[in-house]
Amino acid sequence: MMRRPTLSTLPTVLAAGFAFLYLPIVIMAAFSFNESRLVTVWAGFSTRWYGELFGNVRMLESAGLSFAVAMLAASLSTTIGTLAGYVLGRFGRFPGRAVFALLLLAPMVLPEVILGLAMLMAFSTLDSLVGWPAERGFLAIAFAHACYGTAFVAVIVEARLRGIDPALEEAARDLGAKPWRAFVRVTLPLLAPAVAAGWLLAFTLSLDDLVVASFVSGPGATTLPMLVYASVRLGLSPQINALATVMVVCIACLAWVASRIGAARSKA
């Protein structure tokens, strides 16, 4: 018979799980301070690779493009996804709801190769019809990322909305508030933690994407994942470790700020 885990074994299981998840990140961060050019051979502590990283103009430009794309894509995804999640969570059954939900959530299950190819064909068709985008770059990548980021935001917002009593919004309407004002003044503040979580998830998905960006980007638009992938194929540089460590710290800070905002709102 299989023995059930006891409280004495729980710390060991948790430690093994956390080690499996985070030990590779810790090793990567440690080797970002390695003196040697060989990424697997420790030769002493040094910050030289951070200096070379911040002096690498091409990598900084790609990082700036990726962060700008991720911020725009996350903002678009959050705006559209919040409204879509509100429709799914508050309007119940309506004609075409199944089709609407299917089209909204399809990017979550479609392979990225299929999604990237579909985006490429869509942009090519738009270019032939209206002349945009003539040169695929910043906006094309941001719109492509927003298309599948919207689905994740909508799911998070709808799940949060199901836990909010609709009587609160109805009470605001009974007191004379118009529907849009009741949504902005009552429902949206209660949705703020879910909206923030959706924005962060969409931001991370956009920042991490390689496949879709490879399909829709033009010659003058190289995102950071594309540059890192090309660099790794030519040989792993310790600058990649330094870059990844900086990104982990930045994203961890964003997650911490979001958690503090959510905790403050929940106490209020």
Tab-separated table of C-alpha atoms in Angstrom:
chain	number	residue	atom	x	y	z
A	1	MET	CA	0.000	0.000	0.000
A	2	MET	CA	1.153	3.532	-0.773
A	3	ARG	CA	2.017	5.494	2.344
A	4	ARG	CA	0.563	8.956	2.681
A	5	PRO	CA	3.051	11.814	3.159
A	6	THR	CA	3.318	12.980	6.748
A	7	LEU	CA	4.063	16.417	8.165
A	8	SER	CA	7.676	15.358	8.768
A	9	THR	CA	8.238	14.654	5.059
A	10	LEU	CA	6.477	17.795	3.843
A	11	PRO	CA	9.487	20.141	4.278
A	12	THR	CA	11.654	17.718	2.286
A	13	VAL	CA	9.129	17.544	-0.531
A	14	LEU	CA	8.770	21.336	-0.584
A	15	ALA	CA	12.545	21.812	-0.580
A	16	ALA	CA	12.935	19.377	-3.473
A	17	GLY	CA	10.177	21.140	-5.407
A	18	PHE	CA	11.622	24.619	-4.867
A	19	ALA	CA	15.101	23.355	-5.745
A	20	PHE	CA	13.788	21.879	-8.988
A	21	LEU	CA	12.114	25.185	-9.882
A	22	TYR	CA	14.624	27.768	-8.715
A	23	LEU	CA	18.059	26.113	-8.467
A	24	PRO	CA	18.760	26.559	-12.221
A	25	ILE	CA	17.967	30.278	-11.881
A	26	VAL	CA	20.276	30.583	-8.873
A	27	ILE	CA	23.097	28.804	-10.744
A	28	MET	CA	22.587	31.057	-13.765
A	29	ALA	CA	22.720	34.173	-11.563
A	30	ALA	CA	25.858	32.912	-9.811
A	31	PHE	CA	27.668	32.264	-13.099
A	32	SER	CA	26.766	35.756	-14.299
A	33	PHE	CA	29.481	36.901	-11.851
A	34	ASN	CA	32.018	34.445	-13.252
A	35	GLU	CA	35.368	35.809	-14.436
A	36	SER	CA	35.816	33.120	-17.088
A	37	ARG	CA	34.424	33.401	-20.597
A	38	LEU	CA	33.483	29.725	-20.319
A	39	VAL	CA	30.022	29.680	-18.793
A	40	THR	CA	30.484	26.302	-17.085
A	41	VAL	CA	33.937	26.896	-15.541
A	42	TRP	CA	34.196	29.042	-12.406
A	43	ALA	CA	37.300	31.244	-12.437
A	44	GLY	CA	36.536	33.773	-9.713
A	45	PHE	CA	34.099	36.552	-8.892
A	46	SER	CA	33.778	39.405	-11.371
A	47	THR	CA	31.195	41.899	-12.648
A	48	ARG	CA	32.863	42.305	-16.047
A	49	TRP	CA	29.973	40.745	-17.941
A	50	TYR	CA	27.521	43.279	-16.545
A	51	GLY	CA	29.820	46.038	-17.776
A	52	GLU	CA	30.026	44.454	-21.223
A	53	LEU	CA	26.258	43.896	-21.217
A	54	PHE	CA	25.469	47.564	-20.575
A	55	GLY	CA	28.003	48.469	-23.248
A	56	ASN	CA	26.416	46.184	-25.840
A	57	VAL	CA	24.370	48.664	-27.886
A	58	ARG	CA	22.658	46.031	-30.003
A	59	MET	CA	21.466	44.057	-26.996
A	60	LEU	CA	20.279	47.203	-25.208
A	61	GLU	CA	18.316	48.278	-28.280
A	62	SER	CA	16.692	44.849	-28.498
A	63	ALA	CA	15.892	44.957	-24.784
A	64	GLY	CA	14.358	48.415	-25.150
A	65	LEU	CA	12.239	47.226	-28.085
A	66	SER	CA	11.078	44.146	-26.174
A	67	PHE	CA	10.095	46.141	-23.081
A	68	ALA	CA	8.265	48.749	-25.178
A	69	VAL	CA	6.424	46.031	-27.126
A	70	ALA	CA	5.557	44.187	-23.903
A	71	MET	CA	4.173	47.313	-22.234
A	72	LEU	CA	1.978	48.234	-25.220
A	73	ALA	CA	0.850	44.641	-25.781
A	74	ALA	CA	0.054	44.190	-22.074
A	75	SER	CA	-1.917	47.448	-21.972
A	76	LEU	CA	-3.940	46.510	-25.066
A	77	SER	CA	-4.490	42.975	-23.757
A	78	THR	CA	-5.609	44.269	-20.369
A	79	THR	CA	-8.063	46.782	-21.840
A	80	ILE	CA	-9.687	44.364	-24.280
A	81	GLY	CA	-9.416	41.336	-21.995
A	82	THR	CA	-11.029	43.144	-19.054
A	83	LEU	CA	-14.017	44.138	-21.175
A	84	ALA	CA	-14.269	40.638	-22.664
A	85	GLY	CA	-14.049	39.011	-19.235
A	86	TYR	CA	-16.743	41.378	-17.968
A	87	VAL	CA	-19.045	40.394	-20.841
A	88	LEU	CA	-18.520	36.680	-20.163
A	89	GLY	CA	-18.916	37.059	-16.409
A	90	ARG	CA	-21.875	39.438	-16.207
A	91	PHE	CA	-24.041	39.029	-19.285
A	92	GLY	CA	-24.842	35.337	-18.804
A	93	ARG	CA	-26.123	33.543	-21.876
A	94	PHE	CA	-26.610	35.621	-25.006
A	95	PRO	CA	-26.794	34.758	-28.724
A	96	GLY	CA	-23.331	33.933	-29.993
A	97	ARG	CA	-21.782	33.581	-26.521
A	98	ALA	CA	-20.247	30.178	-27.301
A	99	VAL	CA	-18.701	31.462	-30.516
A	100	PHE	CA	-17.441	34.595	-28.760
A	101	ALA	CA	-15.837	32.557	-25.973
A	102	LEU	CA	-14.327	30.098	-28.454
A	103	LEU	CA	-12.765	32.840	-30.580
A	104	LEU	CA	-11.547	34.691	-27.506
A	105	LEU	CA	-9.883	31.690	-25.871
A	106	ALA	CA	-8.579	30.005	-29.041
A	107	PRO	CA	-5.124	31.691	-28.864
A	108	MET	CA	-4.541	29.980	-25.512
A	109	VAL	CA	-4.626	26.507	-27.062
A	110	LEU	CA	-3.340	27.168	-30.572
A	111	PRO	CA	0.344	26.288	-31.145
A	112	GLU	CA	2.458	29.409	-31.404
A	113	VAL	CA	3.670	28.335	-34.845
A	114	ILE	CA	0.082	28.341	-36.139
A	115	LEU	CA	-0.638	31.652	-34.421
A	116	GLY	CA	2.503	33.258	-35.828
A	117	LEU	CA	1.743	32.017	-39.331
A	118	ALA	CA	-1.836	33.323	-39.081
A	119	MET	CA	-0.563	36.726	-37.932
A	120	LEU	CA	1.931	36.844	-40.790
A	121	MET	CA	-0.795	36.117	-43.336
A	122	ALA	CA	-3.099	38.692	-41.748
A	123	PHE	CA	-0.461	41.425	-41.845
A	124	SER	CA	0.481	40.521	-45.417
A	125	THR	CA	-3.170	40.795	-46.443
A	126	LEU	CA	-3.535	44.152	-44.685
A	127	ASP	CA	-0.398	45.395	-46.385
A	128	SER	CA	-1.796	44.518	-49.810
A	129	LEU	CA	-5.204	46.066	-49.046
A	130	VAL	CA	-4.434	49.241	-47.065
A	131	GLY	CA	-0.649	49.494	-47.221
A	132	TRP	CA	-0.096	48.737	-43.501
A	133	PRO	CA	2.174	47.469	-42.133
A	134	ALA	CA	4.545	48.179	-45.009
A	135	GLU	CA	7.519	47.351	-42.773
A	136	ARG	CA	6.634	45.023	-39.924
A	137	GLY	CA	8.140	46.291	-36.711
A	138	PHE	CA	7.142	47.607	-33.298
A	139	LEU	CA	3.381	47.925	-33.822
A	140	ALA	CA	3.032	44.658	-35.704
A	141	ILE	CA	4.750	42.695	-32.924
A	142	ALA	CA	2.764	44.489	-30.212
A	143	PHE	CA	-0.584	43.823	-31.912
A	144	ALA	CA	0.323	40.169	-32.468
A	145	HIS	CA	1.257	39.737	-28.795
A	146	ALA	CA	-1.913	41.530	-27.705
A	147	CYS	CA	-4.025	39.059	-29.676
A	148	TYR	CA	-3.075	36.096	-27.508
A	149	GLY	CA	-2.440	38.047	-24.305
A	150	THR	CA	-6.094	39.154	-24.337
A	151	ALA	CA	-7.272	35.583	-23.794
A	152	PHE	CA	-5.271	35.164	-20.585
A	153	VAL	CA	-6.461	38.487	-19.182
A	154	ALA	CA	-10.086	37.639	-19.968
A	155	VAL	CA	-9.858	34.310	-18.123
A	156	ILE	CA	-8.354	35.940	-15.017
A	157	VAL	CA	-10.883	38.787	-14.980
A	158	GLU	CA	-13.854	36.464	-15.503
A	159	ALA	CA	-12.706	34.213	-12.653
A	160	ARG	CA	-12.357	37.205	-10.326
A	161	LEU	CA	-15.715	38.607	-11.435
A	162	ARG	CA	-17.518	35.422	-10.433
A	163	GLY	CA	-16.425	36.084	-6.848
A	164	ILE	CA	-17.840	39.626	-6.787
A	165	ASP	CA	-21.451	40.056	-5.734
A	166	PRO	CA	-23.374	41.628	-8.661
A	167	ALA	CA	-25.675	43.253	-6.082
A	168	LEU	CA	-22.961	45.852	-5.443
A	169	GLU	CA	-23.133	47.084	-9.011
A	170	GLU	CA	-26.928	46.860	-9.030
A	171	ALA	CA	-27.063	48.987	-5.884
A	172	ALA	CA	-24.988	51.674	-7.578
A	173	ARG	CA	-27.408	51.673	-10.519
A	174	ASP	CA	-30.395	51.898	-8.142
A	175	LEU	CA	-28.795	54.996	-6.639
A	176	GLY	CA	-28.725	56.671	-10.048
A	177	ALA	CA	-25.335	55.697	-11.469
A	178	LYS	CA	-25.236	54.965	-15.164
A	179	PRO	CA	-23.938	51.499	-16.173
A	180	TRP	CA	-20.518	52.773	-17.252
A	181	ARG	CA	-20.123	54.818	-14.041
A	182	ALA	CA	-21.141	51.846	-11.883
A	183	PHE	CA	-18.541	49.752	-13.703
A	184	VAL	CA	-15.774	52.356	-13.278
A	185	ARG	CA	-16.568	53.346	-9.694
A	186	VAL	CA	-17.648	49.987	-8.197
A	187	THR	CA	-16.707	46.965	-10.284
A	188	LEU	CA	-13.352	48.037	-11.677
A	189	PRO	CA	-11.765	48.799	-8.259
A	190	LEU	CA	-12.844	45.343	-7.069
A	191	LEU	CA	-11.293	43.856	-10.217
A	192	ALA	CA	-8.015	45.748	-9.747
A	193	PRO	CA	-5.976	42.775	-8.400
A	194	ALA	CA	-7.126	40.589	-11.317
A	195	VAL	CA	-6.468	43.372	-13.824
A	196	ALA	CA	-2.961	43.887	-12.416
A	197	ALA	CA	-2.289	40.141	-12.494
A	198	GLY	CA	-3.528	39.967	-16.086
A	199	TRP	CA	-1.313	42.882	-17.118
A	200	LEU	CA	1.737	41.251	-15.554
A	201	LEU	CA	0.971	37.912	-17.217
A	202	ALA	CA	0.470	39.546	-20.620
A	203	PHE	CA	3.674	41.554	-20.120
A	204	THR	CA	5.648	38.415	-19.266
A	205	LEU	CA	4.205	36.441	-22.195
A	206	SER	CA	5.109	39.221	-24.618
A	207	LEU	CA	8.591	39.642	-23.176
A	208	ASP	CA	9.216	35.905	-23.406
A	209	ASP	CA	7.803	35.296	-26.892
A	210	LEU	CA	10.122	34.118	-29.645
A	211	VAL	CA	7.995	32.203	-32.151
A	212	VAL	CA	5.260	34.748	-32.945
A	213	ALA	CA	7.749	37.643	-33.017
A	214	SER	CA	9.945	35.708	-35.453
A	215	PHE	CA	7.020	35.447	-37.883
A	216	VAL	CA	5.745	39.043	-37.734
A	217	SER	CA	8.923	41.061	-37.211
A	218	GLY	CA	10.754	42.775	-40.047
A	219	PRO	CA	14.485	43.119	-40.724
A	220	GLY	CA	14.810	46.212	-38.524
A	221	ALA	CA	12.894	44.852	-35.527
A	222	THR	CA	14.754	42.280	-33.443
A	223	THR	CA	13.334	41.536	-30.024
A	224	LEU	CA	15.472	40.381	-27.142
A	225	PRO	CA	14.437	36.689	-27.289
A	226	MET	CA	15.248	36.660	-31.010
A	227	LEU	CA	18.679	38.159	-30.373
A	228	VAL	CA	19.390	35.791	-27.478
A	229	TYR	CA	18.355	32.777	-29.558
A	230	ALA	CA	20.613	33.848	-32.408
A	231	SER	CA	23.496	34.462	-29.961
A	232	VAL	CA	23.101	31.075	-28.272
A	233	ARG	CA	23.205	29.288	-31.621
A	234	LEU	CA	26.624	30.868	-32.244
A	235	GLY	CA	27.918	30.052	-28.754
A	236	LEU	CA	26.723	30.881	-25.251
A	237	SER	CA	28.149	34.144	-23.907
A	238	PRO	CA	28.313	35.017	-20.178
A	239	GLN	CA	26.517	38.244	-21.107
A	240	ILE	CA	23.390	36.126	-21.576
A	241	ASN	CA	23.623	35.039	-17.932
A	242	ALA	CA	23.957	38.662	-16.847
A	243	LEU	CA	21.035	39.702	-19.036
A	244	ALA	CA	18.813	36.915	-17.726
A	245	THR	CA	19.689	37.830	-14.129
A	246	VAL	CA	18.742	41.471	-14.707
A	247	MET	CA	15.429	40.416	-16.260
A	248	VAL	CA	14.638	38.057	-13.371
A	249	VAL	CA	15.290	40.837	-10.864
A	250	CYS	CA	13.127	43.330	-12.813
A	251	ILE	CA	10.204	40.922	-13.160
A	252	ALA	CA	10.490	39.897	-9.493
A	253	CYS	CA	10.304	43.569	-8.496
A	254	LEU	CA	7.203	44.064	-10.658
A	255	ALA	CA	5.558	40.997	-9.125
A	256	TRP	CA	6.396	42.240	-5.618
A	257	VAL	CA	4.914	45.670	-6.329
A	258	ALA	CA	1.759	44.074	-7.749
A	259	SER	CA	1.401	41.810	-4.708
A	260	ARG	CA	1.770	44.786	-2.355
A	261	ILE	CA	-0.851	46.745	-4.287
A	262	GLY	CA	-3.202	43.767	-4.154
A	263	ALA	CA	-2.611	43.320	-0.410
A	264	ALA	CA	-3.232	47.010	0.249
A	265	ARG	CA	-6.500	46.944	-1.714
A	266	SER	CA	-7.677	43.784	0.036
A	267	LYS	CA	-7.100	45.408	3.460
A	268	ALA	CA	-8.927	48.537	2.346
